[in-house]
XYZ file of C-alpha atoms in Angstrom:
157
model
C 1.312 -38.384 12.907
C 3.787 -37.070 10.668
C 1.060 -35.694 8.166
C -1.003 -34.015 11.211
C 2.352 -32.522 12.427
C 3.651 -31.339 8.471
C -0.156 -30.234 7.926
C 0.350 -27.786 11.145
C 3.805 -26.806 10.490
C 3.035 -25.754 6.840
C 0.438 -23.742 8.069
C 2.335 -21.723 10.850
C 4.675 -20.626 8.474
C 2.534 -19.952 5.845
C 0.378 -17.359 8.242
C 4.620 -16.050 9.386
C 5.195 -15.554 5.757
C 1.877 -13.488 4.686
C 2.717 -11.829 8.214
C 5.604 -10.303 6.905
C 4.545 -9.865 3.338
C 1.855 -7.979 4.986
C 3.998 -5.736 6.949
C 6.375 -4.979 4.505
C 3.266 -3.385 1.984
C 2.141 -1.807 4.932
C 5.441 0.306 5.049
C 7.129 0.349 1.768
C 7.040 4.396 1.169
C 8.541 6.633 3.373
C 5.564 8.824 5.462
C 5.421 12.806 5.421
C 4.296 13.788 8.688
C 1.722 9.930 8.505
C 1.574 10.665 4.492
C 2.587 8.157 2.682
C 4.915 9.525 -0.149
C 3.921 7.560 -2.609
C 1.475 7.497 -6.058
C 1.176 10.225 -8.411
C 1.361 13.607 -7.285
C -1.974 15.003 -7.691
C -3.219 12.159 -5.700
C -0.201 13.157 -2.975
C -1.644 16.085 -3.150
C -4.993 15.458 -2.274
C -3.916 13.834 0.836
C -2.165 16.878 1.956
C -4.834 19.219 1.332
C -6.447 19.357 4.389
C -3.471 19.789 6.427
C -1.801 21.976 4.309
C -2.368 24.749 1.579
C -1.052 24.040 -1.976
C 0.661 27.597 -2.986
C 2.138 27.138 -6.321
C 2.556 24.386 -9.150
C 5.950 24.797 -10.469
C 5.856 22.066 -13.709
C 8.685 23.499 -15.502
C 10.622 22.129 -12.094
C 8.633 19.287 -11.260
C 7.422 20.015 -7.929
C 4.543 21.850 -6.048
C 4.526 24.415 -3.469
C 2.991 23.518 -0.462
C 2.288 26.046 2.715
C 1.012 24.491 6.589
C 1.869 24.604 9.888
C 5.092 21.534 11.143
C 5.458 21.585 14.610
C 4.118 24.485 15.685
C 5.467 26.503 12.582
C 4.333 27.566 9.312
C 6.524 26.223 6.504
C 7.095 26.065 3.289
C 7.030 22.498 1.774
C 8.029 21.917 -2.180
C 6.974 18.025 -2.932
C 8.780 16.872 -5.965
C 7.906 14.246 -8.885
C 8.697 12.681 -11.463
C 8.698 13.820 -15.501
C 7.066 10.938 -17.345
C 4.766 9.026 -14.647
C 4.610 12.256 -12.712
C 5.042 9.563 -9.324
C 5.580 11.875 -5.995
C 9.376 10.935 -4.704
C 11.320 14.006 -2.597
C 9.337 16.310 0.288
C 11.814 18.892 0.657
C 10.742 21.417 4.477
C 11.875 24.840 4.805
C 11.541 25.893 8.090
C 12.597 29.686 8.736
C 12.653 31.572 11.894
C 13.211 28.892 14.109
C 15.186 27.599 17.277
C 16.647 25.270 15.783
C 17.164 23.455 18.777
C 13.802 22.720 19.099
C 13.416 21.993 15.839
C 16.300 19.229 15.976
C 14.468 18.022 19.284
C 11.093 17.504 17.589
C 12.805 15.968 14.659
C 14.248 13.298 17.324
C 11.172 12.219 19.273
C 9.560 11.399 15.995
C 11.953 9.762 14.430
C 14.856 8.803 17.069
C 18.018 8.987 17.263
C 19.877 10.219 14.099
C 23.349 9.814 12.205
C 25.638 12.443 12.086
C 26.982 13.496 9.018
C 28.903 15.684 7.055
C 25.828 16.460 5.292
C 24.261 16.873 8.542
C 21.600 14.987 10.781
C 20.189 12.017 8.972
C 17.882 9.081 9.457
C 17.732 6.033 7.829
C 14.549 4.067 7.817
C 13.566 0.942 5.066
C 11.308 3.156 3.190
C 14.176 5.957 2.958
C 15.952 8.552 4.410
C 15.483 11.812 6.551
C 18.472 14.452 6.519
C 18.258 17.784 7.966
C 20.628 19.811 5.796
C 22.358 22.998 6.719
C 24.880 23.982 3.800
C 26.821 26.649 5.073
C 25.463 30.450 4.074
C 21.726 28.569 2.573
C 18.521 28.188 4.470
C 17.993 25.060 6.446
C 16.558 21.265 5.047
C 14.855 18.531 5.909
C 14.546 16.489 3.318
C 11.896 13.315 2.952
C 12.999 10.959 0.521
C 11.491 7.218 -0.437
C 13.596 4.797 -1.438
C 10.897 3.323 -3.414
C 9.658 6.815 -5.622
C 13.664 7.698 -5.891
C 14.168 4.459 -7.989
C 10.846 5.468 -10.346
C 13.354 9.144 -10.864
C 16.195 7.493 -11.381
C 15.066 5.138 -13.702
C 12.977 8.068 -15.991
C 16.517 10.511 -15.924
């Protein structure tokens, strides 16, 4: 009887651990509009192209520029990658000529209630951060920073 009970306990434990590992693997990278910020810039670019148009490759500054619709407005996006391995780690959205209150409401709807910081509205997730940042005298920016990609970027500096 004890052997049967132990066997059942270990079986349940292994199923639980596998479920936790699958959940962590599934959500290991931050997503930009449903597209995980992972892999090489070329792979990420291929995933972006059905929805966004590649406008320019800025190799000297390690980013690609895309254009496309987000929340009903046409916006420019900069996708940054590391120099050595070309790993995608950050997406910066530059919204122009939009109603900022509507834009922030859309962000709150998608990502929940943000933390208000000196830099702006911050959403912290296990996979990375999302920051809506408006520096004084400059245009607003929405920054998606993948935690794993940023670790690669930091190591390659």
